[in-house]
mmCIF file of C-alpha atoms and ligand atoms in Angstrom:
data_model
loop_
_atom_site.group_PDB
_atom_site.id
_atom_site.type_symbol
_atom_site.label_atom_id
_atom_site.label_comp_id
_atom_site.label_asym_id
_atom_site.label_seq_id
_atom_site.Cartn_x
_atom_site.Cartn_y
_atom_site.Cartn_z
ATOM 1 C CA UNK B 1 90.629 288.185 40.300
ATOM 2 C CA UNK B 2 90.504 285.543 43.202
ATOM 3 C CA UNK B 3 87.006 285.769 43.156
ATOM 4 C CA UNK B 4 86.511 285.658 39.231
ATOM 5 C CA UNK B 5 88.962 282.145 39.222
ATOM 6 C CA UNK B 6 87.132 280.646 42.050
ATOM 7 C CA UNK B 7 83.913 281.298 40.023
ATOM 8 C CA UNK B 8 85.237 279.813 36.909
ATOM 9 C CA UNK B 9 86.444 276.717 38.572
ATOM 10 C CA UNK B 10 83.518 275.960 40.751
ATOM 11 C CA UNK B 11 81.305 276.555 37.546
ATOM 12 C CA UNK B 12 83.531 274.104 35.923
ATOM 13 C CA UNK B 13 83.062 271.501 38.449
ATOM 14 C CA UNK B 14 79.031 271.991 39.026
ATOM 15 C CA UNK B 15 79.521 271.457 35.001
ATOM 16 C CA UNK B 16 81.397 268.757 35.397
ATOM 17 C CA UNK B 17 78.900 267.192 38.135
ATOM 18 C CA UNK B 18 75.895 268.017 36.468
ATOM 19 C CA UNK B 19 77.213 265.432 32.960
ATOM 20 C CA UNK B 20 77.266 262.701 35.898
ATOM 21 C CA UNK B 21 73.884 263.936 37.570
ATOM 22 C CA UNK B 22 72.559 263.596 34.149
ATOM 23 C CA UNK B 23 74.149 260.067 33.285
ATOM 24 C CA UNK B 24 72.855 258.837 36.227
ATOM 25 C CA UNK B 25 69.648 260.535 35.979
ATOM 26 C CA UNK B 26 68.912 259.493 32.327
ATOM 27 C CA UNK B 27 69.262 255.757 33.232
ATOM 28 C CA UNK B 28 66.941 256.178 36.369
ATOM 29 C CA UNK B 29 64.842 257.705 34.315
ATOM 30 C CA UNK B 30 64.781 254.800 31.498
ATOM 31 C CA UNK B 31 63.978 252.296 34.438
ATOM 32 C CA UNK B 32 60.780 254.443 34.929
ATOM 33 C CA UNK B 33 59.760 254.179 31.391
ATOM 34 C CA UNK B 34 60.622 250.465 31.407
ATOM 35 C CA UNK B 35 58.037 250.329 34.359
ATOM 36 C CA UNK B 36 55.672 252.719 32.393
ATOM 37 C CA UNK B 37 55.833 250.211 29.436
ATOM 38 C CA UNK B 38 54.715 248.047 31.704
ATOM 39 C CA UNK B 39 51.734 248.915 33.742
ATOM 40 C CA UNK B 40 50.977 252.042 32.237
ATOM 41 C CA UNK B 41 49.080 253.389 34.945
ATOM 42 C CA UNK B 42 48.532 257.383 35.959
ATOM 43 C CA UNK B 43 51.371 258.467 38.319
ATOM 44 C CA UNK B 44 52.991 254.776 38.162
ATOM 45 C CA UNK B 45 55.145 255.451 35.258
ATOM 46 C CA UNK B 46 55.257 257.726 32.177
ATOM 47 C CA UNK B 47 55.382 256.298 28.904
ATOM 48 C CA UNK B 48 58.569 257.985 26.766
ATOM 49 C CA UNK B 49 58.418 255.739 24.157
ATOM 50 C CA UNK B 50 58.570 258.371 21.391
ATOM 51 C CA UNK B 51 61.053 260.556 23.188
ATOM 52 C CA UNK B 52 64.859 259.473 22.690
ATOM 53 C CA UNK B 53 65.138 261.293 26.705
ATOM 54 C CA UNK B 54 63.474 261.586 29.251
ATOM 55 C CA UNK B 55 62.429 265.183 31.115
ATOM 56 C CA UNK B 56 65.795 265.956 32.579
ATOM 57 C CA UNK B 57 66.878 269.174 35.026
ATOM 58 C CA UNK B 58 70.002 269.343 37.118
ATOM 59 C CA UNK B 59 70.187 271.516 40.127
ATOM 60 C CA UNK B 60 73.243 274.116 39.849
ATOM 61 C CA UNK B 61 73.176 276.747 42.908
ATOM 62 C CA UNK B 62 72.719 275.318 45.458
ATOM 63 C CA UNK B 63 74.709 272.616 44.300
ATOM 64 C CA UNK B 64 73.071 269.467 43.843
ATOM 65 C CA UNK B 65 73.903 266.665 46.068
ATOM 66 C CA UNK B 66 76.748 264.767 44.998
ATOM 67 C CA UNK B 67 75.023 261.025 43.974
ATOM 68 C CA UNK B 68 77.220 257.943 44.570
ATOM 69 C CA UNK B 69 77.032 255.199 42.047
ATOM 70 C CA UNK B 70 75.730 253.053 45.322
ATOM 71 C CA UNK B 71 72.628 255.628 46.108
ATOM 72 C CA UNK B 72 69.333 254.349 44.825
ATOM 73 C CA UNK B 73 68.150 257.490 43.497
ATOM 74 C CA UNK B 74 64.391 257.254 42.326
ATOM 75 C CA UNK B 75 63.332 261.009 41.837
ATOM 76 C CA UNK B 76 59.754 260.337 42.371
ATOM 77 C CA UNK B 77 60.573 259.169 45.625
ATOM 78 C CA UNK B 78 59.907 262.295 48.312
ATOM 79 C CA UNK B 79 61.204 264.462 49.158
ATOM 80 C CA UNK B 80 65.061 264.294 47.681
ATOM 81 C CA UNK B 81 64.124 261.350 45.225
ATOM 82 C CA UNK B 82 66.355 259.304 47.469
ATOM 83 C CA UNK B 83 69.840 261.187 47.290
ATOM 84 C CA UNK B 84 71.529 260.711 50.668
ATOM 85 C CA UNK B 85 72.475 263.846 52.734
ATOM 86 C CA UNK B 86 76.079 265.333 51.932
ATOM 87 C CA UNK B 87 78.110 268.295 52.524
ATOM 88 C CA UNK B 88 76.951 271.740 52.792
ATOM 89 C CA UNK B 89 78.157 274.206 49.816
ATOM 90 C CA UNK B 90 75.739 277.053 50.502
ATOM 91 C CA UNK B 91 75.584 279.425 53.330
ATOM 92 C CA UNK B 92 72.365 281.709 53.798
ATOM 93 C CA UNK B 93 70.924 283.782 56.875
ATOM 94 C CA UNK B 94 67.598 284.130 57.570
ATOM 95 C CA UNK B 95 66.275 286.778 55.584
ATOM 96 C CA UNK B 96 68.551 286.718 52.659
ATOM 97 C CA UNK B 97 67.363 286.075 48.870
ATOM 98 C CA UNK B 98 69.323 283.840 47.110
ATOM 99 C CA UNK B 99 68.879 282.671 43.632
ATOM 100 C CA UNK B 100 68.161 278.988 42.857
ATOM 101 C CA UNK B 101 69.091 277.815 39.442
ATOM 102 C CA UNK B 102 68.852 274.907 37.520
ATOM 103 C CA UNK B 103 69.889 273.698 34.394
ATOM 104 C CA UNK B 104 67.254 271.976 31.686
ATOM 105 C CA UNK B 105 68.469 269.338 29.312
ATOM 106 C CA UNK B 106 65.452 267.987 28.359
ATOM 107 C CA UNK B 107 62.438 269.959 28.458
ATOM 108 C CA UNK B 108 58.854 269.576 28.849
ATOM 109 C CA UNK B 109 56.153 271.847 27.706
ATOM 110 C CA UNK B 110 53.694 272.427 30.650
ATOM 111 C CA UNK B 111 56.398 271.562 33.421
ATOM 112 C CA UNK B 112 56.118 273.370 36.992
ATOM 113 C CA UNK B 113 58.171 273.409 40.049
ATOM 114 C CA UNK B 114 57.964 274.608 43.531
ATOM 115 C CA UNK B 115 60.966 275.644 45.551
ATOM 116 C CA UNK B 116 61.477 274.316 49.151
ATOM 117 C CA UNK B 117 63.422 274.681 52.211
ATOM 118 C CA UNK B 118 63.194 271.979 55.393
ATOM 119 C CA UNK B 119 64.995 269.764 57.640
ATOM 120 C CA UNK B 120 63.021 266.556 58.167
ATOM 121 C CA UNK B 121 63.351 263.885 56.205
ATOM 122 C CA UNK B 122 59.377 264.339 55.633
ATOM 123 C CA UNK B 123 58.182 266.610 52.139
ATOM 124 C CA UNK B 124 54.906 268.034 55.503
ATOM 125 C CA UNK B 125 57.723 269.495 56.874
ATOM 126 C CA UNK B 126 58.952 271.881 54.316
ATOM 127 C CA UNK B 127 58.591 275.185 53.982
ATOM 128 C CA UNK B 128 57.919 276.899 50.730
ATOM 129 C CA UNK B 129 59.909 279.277 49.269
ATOM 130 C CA UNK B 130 58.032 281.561 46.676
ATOM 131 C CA UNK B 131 59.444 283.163 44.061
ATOM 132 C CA UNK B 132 60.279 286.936 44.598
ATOM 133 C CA UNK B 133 58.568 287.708 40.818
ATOM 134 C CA UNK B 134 55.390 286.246 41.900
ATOM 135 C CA UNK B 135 55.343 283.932 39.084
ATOM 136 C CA UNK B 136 54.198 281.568 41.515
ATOM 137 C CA UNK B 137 50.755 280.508 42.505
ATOM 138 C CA UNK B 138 48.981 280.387 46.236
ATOM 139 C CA UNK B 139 50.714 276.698 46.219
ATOM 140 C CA UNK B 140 53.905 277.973 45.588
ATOM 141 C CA UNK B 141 53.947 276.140 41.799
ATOM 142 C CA UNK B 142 55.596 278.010 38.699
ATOM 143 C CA UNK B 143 56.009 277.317 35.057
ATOM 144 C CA UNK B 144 59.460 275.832 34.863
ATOM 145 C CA UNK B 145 61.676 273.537 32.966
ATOM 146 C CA UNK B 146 59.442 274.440 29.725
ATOM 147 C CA UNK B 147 62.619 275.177 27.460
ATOM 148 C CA UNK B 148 65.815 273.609 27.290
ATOM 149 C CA UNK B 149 68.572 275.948 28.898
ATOM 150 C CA UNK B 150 71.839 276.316 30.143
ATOM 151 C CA UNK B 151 70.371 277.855 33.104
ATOM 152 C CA UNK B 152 67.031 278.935 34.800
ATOM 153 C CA UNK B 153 66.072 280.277 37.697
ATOM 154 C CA UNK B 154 64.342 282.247 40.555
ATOM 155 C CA UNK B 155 64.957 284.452 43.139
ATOM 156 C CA UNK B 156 63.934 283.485 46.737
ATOM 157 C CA UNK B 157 63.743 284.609 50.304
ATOM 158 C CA UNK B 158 65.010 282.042 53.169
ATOM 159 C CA UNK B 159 62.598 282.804 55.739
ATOM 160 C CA UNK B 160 63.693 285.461 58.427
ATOM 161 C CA UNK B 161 62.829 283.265 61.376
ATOM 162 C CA UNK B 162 64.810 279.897 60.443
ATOM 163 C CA UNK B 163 68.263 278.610 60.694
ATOM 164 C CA UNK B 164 69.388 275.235 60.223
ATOM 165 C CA UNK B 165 73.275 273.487 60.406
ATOM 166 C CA UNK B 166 72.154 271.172 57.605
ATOM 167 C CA UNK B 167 68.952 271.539 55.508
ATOM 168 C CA UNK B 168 67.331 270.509 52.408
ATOM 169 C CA UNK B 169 66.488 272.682 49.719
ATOM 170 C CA UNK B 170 64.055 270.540 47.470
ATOM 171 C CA UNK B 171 63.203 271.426 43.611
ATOM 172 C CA UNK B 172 60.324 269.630 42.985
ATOM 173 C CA UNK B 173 59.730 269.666 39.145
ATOM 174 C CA UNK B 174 56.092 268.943 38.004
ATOM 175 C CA UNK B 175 56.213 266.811 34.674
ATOM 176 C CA UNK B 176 52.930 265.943 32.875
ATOM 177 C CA UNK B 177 52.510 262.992 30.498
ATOM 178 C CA UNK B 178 49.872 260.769 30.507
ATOM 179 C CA UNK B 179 49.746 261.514 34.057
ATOM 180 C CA UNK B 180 51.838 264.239 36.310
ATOM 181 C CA UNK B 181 54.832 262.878 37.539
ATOM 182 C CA UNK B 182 56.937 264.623 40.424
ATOM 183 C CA UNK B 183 60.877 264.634 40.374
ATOM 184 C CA UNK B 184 62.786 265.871 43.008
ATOM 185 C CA UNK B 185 66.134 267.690 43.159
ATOM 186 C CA UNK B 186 67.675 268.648 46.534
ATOM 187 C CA UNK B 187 70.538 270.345 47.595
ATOM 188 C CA UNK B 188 72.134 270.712 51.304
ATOM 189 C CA UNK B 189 72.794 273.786 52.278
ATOM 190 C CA UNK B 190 73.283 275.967 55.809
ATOM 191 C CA UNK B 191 70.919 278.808 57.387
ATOM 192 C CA UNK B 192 73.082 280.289 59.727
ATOM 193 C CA UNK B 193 71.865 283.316 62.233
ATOM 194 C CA UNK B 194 73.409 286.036 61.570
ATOM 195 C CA UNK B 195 72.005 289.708 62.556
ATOM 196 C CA UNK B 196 71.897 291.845 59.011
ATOM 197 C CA UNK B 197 70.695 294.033 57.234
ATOM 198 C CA UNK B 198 69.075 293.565 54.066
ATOM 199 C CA UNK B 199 71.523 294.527 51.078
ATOM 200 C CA UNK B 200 69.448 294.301 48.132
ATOM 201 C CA UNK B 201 69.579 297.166 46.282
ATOM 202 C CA UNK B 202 71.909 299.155 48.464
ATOM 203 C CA UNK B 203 75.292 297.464 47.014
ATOM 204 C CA UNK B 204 76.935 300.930 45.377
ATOM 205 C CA UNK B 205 79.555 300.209 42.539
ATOM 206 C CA UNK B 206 78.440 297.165 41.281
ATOM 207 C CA UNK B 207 78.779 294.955 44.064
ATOM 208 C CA UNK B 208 76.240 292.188 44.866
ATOM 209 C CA UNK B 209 74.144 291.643 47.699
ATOM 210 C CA UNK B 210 74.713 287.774 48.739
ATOM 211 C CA UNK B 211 73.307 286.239 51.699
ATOM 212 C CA UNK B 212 72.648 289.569 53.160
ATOM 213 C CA UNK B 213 76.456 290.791 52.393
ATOM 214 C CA UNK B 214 77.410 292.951 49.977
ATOM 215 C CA UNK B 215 79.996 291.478 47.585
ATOM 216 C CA UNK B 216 82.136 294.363 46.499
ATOM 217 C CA UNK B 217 83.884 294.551 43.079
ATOM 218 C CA UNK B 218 87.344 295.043 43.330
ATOM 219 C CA UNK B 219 88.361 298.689 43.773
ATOM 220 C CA UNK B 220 86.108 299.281 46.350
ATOM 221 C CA UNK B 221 84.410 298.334 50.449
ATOM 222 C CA UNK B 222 82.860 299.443 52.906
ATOM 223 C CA UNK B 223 79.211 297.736 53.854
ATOM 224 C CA UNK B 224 78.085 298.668 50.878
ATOM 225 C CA UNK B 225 80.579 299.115 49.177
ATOM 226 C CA UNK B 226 80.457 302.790 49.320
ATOM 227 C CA UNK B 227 84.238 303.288 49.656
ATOM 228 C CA UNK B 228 86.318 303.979 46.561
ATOM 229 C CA UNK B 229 90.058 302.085 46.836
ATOM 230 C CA UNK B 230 91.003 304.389 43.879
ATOM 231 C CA UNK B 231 91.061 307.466 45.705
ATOM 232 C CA UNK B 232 94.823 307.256 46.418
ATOM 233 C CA UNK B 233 96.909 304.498 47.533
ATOM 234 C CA UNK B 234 97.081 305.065 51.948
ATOM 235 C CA UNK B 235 100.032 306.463 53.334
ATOM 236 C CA UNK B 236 101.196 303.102 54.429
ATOM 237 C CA UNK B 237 101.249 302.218 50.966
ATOM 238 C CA UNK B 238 102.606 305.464 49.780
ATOM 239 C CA UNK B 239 105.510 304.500 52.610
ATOM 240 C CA UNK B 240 105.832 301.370 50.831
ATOM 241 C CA UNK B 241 106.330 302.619 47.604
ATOM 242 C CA UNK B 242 108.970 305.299 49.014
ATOM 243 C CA UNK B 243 110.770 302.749 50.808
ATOM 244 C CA UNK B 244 111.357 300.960 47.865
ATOM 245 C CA UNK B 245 112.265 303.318 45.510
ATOM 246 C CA UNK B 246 114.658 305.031 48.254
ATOM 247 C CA UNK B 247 116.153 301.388 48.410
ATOM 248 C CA UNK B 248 116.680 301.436 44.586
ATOM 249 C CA UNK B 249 117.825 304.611 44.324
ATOM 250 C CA UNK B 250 120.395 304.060 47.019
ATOM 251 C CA UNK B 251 121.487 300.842 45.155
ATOM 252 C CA UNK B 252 122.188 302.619 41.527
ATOM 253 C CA UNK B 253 124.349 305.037 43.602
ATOM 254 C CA UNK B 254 126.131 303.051 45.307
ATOM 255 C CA UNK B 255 126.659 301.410 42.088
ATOM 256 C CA UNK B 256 127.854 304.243 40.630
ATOM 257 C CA UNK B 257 129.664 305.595 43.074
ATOM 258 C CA UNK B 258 131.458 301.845 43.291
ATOM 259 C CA UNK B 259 132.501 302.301 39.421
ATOM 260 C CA UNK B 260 133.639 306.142 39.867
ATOM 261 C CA UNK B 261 135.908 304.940 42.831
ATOM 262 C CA UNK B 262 137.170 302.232 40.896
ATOM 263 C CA UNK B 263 137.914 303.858 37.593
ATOM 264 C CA UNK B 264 139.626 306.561 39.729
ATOM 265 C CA UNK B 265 141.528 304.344 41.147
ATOM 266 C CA UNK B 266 142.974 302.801 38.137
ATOM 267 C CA UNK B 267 143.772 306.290 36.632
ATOM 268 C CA UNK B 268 145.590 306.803 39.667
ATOM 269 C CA UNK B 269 147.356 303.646 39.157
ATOM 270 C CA UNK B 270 147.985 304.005 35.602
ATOM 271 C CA UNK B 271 149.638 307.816 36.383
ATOM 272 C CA UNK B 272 152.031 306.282 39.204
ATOM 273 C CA UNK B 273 153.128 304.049 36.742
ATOM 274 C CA UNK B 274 153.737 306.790 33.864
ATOM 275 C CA UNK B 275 155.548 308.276 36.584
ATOM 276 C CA UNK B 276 157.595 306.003 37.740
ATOM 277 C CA UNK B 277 158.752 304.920 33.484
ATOM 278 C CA UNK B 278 159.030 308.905 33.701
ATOM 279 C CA UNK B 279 161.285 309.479 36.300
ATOM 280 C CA UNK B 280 163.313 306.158 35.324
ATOM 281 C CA UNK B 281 163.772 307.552 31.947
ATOM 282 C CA UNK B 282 164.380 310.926 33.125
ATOM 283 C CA UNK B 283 167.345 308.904 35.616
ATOM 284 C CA UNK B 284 168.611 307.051 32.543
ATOM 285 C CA UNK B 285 169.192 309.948 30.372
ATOM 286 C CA UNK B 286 171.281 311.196 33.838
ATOM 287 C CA UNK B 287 172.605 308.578 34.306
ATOM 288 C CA UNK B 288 174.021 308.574 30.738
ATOM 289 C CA UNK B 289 174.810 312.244 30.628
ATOM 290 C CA UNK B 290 176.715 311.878 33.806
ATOM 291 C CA UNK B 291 178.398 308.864 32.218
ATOM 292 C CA UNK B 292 179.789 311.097 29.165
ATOM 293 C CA UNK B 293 180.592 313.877 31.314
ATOM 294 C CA UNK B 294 182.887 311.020 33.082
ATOM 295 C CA UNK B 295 184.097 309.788 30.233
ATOM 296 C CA UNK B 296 184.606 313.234 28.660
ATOM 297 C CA UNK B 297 186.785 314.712 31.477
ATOM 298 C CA UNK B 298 189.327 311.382 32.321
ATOM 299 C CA UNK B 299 189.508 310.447 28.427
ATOM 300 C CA UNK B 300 190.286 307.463 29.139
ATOM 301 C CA UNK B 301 188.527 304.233 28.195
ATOM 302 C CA UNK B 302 184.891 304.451 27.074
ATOM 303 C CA UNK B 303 182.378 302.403 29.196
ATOM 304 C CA UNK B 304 179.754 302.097 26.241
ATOM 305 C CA UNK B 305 179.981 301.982 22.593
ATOM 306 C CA UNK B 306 178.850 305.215 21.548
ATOM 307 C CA UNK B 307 181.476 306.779 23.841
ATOM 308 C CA UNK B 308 184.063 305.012 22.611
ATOM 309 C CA UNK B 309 182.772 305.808 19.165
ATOM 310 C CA UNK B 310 182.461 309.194 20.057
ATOM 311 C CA UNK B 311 185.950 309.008 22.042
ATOM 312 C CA UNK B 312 187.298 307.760 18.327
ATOM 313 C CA UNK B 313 185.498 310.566 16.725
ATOM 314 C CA UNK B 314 187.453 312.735 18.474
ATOM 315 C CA UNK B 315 190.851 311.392 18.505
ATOM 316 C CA UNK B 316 190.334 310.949 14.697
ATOM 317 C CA UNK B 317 189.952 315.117 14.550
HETATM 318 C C1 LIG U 401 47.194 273.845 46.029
HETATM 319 O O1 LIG U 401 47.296 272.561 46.633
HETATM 320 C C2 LIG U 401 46.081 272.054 47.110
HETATM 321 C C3 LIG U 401 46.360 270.751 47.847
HETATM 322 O O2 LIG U 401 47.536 270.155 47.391
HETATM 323 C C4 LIG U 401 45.127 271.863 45.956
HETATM 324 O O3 LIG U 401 43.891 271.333 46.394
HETATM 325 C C5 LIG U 401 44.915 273.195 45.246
HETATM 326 O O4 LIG U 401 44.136 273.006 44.084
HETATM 327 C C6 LIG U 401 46.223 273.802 44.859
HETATM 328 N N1 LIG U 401 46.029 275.120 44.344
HETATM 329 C C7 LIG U 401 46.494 275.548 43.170
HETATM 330 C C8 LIG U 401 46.219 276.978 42.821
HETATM 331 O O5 LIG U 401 47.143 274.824 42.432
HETATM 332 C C1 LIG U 402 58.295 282.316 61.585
HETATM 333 O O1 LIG U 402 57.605 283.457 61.128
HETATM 334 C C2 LIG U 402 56.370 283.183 60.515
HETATM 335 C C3 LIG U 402 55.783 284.473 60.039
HETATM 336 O O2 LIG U 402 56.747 285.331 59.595
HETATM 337 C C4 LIG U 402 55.429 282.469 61.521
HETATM 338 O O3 LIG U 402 54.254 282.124 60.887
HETATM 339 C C5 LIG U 402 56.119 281.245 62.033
HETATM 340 O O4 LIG U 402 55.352 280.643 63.049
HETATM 341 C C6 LIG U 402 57.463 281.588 62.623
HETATM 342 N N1 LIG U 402 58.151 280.354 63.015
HETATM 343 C C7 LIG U 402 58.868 280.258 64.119
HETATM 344 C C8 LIG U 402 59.519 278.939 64.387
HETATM 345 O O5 LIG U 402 58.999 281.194 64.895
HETATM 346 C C1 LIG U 403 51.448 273.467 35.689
HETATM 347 O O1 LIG U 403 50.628 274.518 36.134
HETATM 348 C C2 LIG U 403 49.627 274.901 35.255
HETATM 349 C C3 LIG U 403 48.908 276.086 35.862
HETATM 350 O O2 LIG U 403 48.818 275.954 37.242
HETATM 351 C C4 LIG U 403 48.673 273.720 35.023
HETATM 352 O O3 LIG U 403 47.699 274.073 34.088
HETATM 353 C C5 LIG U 403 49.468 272.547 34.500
HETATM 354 O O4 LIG U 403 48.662 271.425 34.375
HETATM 355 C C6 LIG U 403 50.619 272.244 35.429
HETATM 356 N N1 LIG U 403 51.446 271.201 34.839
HETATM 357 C C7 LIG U 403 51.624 270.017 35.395
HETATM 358 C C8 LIG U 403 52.544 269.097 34.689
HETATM 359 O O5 LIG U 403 51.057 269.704 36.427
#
């Protein structure tokens, strides 16, 4: 889930980079044609006079260097068409494949590119890269940028003996009109050594072998992801879970038991008091009886009104 956000976000922001990229590259792009126009010489400048755009790609994993509105960026210029070194968003080991993609926004028909890794500032320098399908030739060119495409790409091997803190990773596009024209894309990225294994192929349920790791889908790990998580929660978590419910369960009885105790104890209160109107009515009625039996033996003056009623009653007869 972490993963899949992180993924959506970063693709938003390469996105997001690669409208600027463009913007900048499109007026870069209409200087060269200006200069075509110009002196339209082979290799000097290429004349786009029909086209509304000019041959545009954007570099999207690795991502392309970040350009500042400062930079002068001329992408004939070799080898990173003058973009200035910046942070490092991809980590590789030696060995590893990796899959370099780009993005085409304007296409041309008989474009090729060759894929490049180096540290020096100097294009001699670089090491080629060719891609794993072979589409390549002994120069390490392939057909590329032909269509126009969200994204395109090729799979690569970093070479096993070569690390680097902070190298270039060049995509040199080959652009033919009236004369072959180079652009370069570059991207900074990190060769760290590392000792492993080689994944491909051997990531079990689903996951992907990246930079010589294998990313597991969620659900399962292990090296290659051979583990299943869904074979039973762990005891620890089973624990958990028991813990919990034992905590819940002691709550709702306690609960309970709170309300029995309660309720109880205002039957008990409600019974004391039926006892206590009992017994006082029970001592009233004595009380009264007593009172006639007093009144009844010294006939003499009645202390309430139905005795003296009564007392009447009975002189009357
Ligand atoms: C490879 O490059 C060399 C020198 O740049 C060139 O002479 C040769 O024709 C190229 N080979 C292919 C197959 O393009
Ligand atoms: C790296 O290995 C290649 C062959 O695999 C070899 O040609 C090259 O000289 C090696 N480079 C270094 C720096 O060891
Ligand atoms: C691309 O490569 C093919 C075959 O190697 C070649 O015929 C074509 O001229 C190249 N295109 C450019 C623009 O150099």
């Amino acid at each position: 889930m972490k993963a899949v956000s992180i993924l959506a976000l970063s693709s938003l922001l390469v996105l997001a980079h690669s409208n600027q990229l463009h913007d900048k590259y499109r007026h870069l792009t209409e200087e060269v044609s200006i200069v075509g126009t110009t002196r339209p010489q082979a290799n000097e400048g290429i004349q786009y006079t029909e086209q509304r755009f000019q041959p545009s790609l954007t570099l999207l994993s690795p991502m392309a260097r970040k350009i500042n509105t400062g930079d002068a960026i001329d992408l004939k210029q070799q080898p990173c068409g003058g973009s200035i070194k910046g942070g490092v968003h991809f980590v590789a080991t030696p060995g590893s494949r990796n899959f370099i993609g780009w993005k085409v926004s304007h296409s041309v028909p008989n474009g090729n590119c060759t894929i490049r890794l180096g540290t020096g500032p100097n294009e001699e320098d670089f090491k080629v890269l060719y891609p794993l399908d072979k589409s390549a030739n002994k120069n390490g060119s392939f057909p590329c940028g032909r269509e126009e495409t969200t994204l395109e790409g090729k799979e690569v091997k970093f070479p096993k003996n070569f690390t680097c803190d902070s190298c270039t990773l060049q995509l040199e596009w080959v652009v033919q009109e009236k004369g072959s024209v180079q652009q370069h894309y570059c991207a900074d990225v990190e060769v760290i050594d590392k000792e492993v294994e080689e994944c491909a192929g051997k990531c079990q349920g689903g996951g992907i072998c990246m930079n010589g790791e294998c990313k597991c889908r969620k659900g399962s790990s292990g090296a290659y992801c051979q583990y299943k998580d869904s074979d039973g929660p762990g005891i620890f978590t089973m624990f958990l879970y028991f813990a919990g419910f034992s905590i819940i369960l002691a709550v709702i009885i306690a609960l309970f038991w709170g309300a029995y105790v309660y309720i109880k104890k205002i039957e008990a209160e409600k019974e004391r008091m039926a006892a206590v109107e009992r017994e006082e009515r029970l001592s009233n009625q004595k009380q009264g009886r007593e009172m006639e039996n007093i009144t009844d033996k010294n006939s003499g003056i009645p202390e309430s009104q139905s005795q003296f009623q009564r007392a009447g009653f009975q002189k009357a007869r």
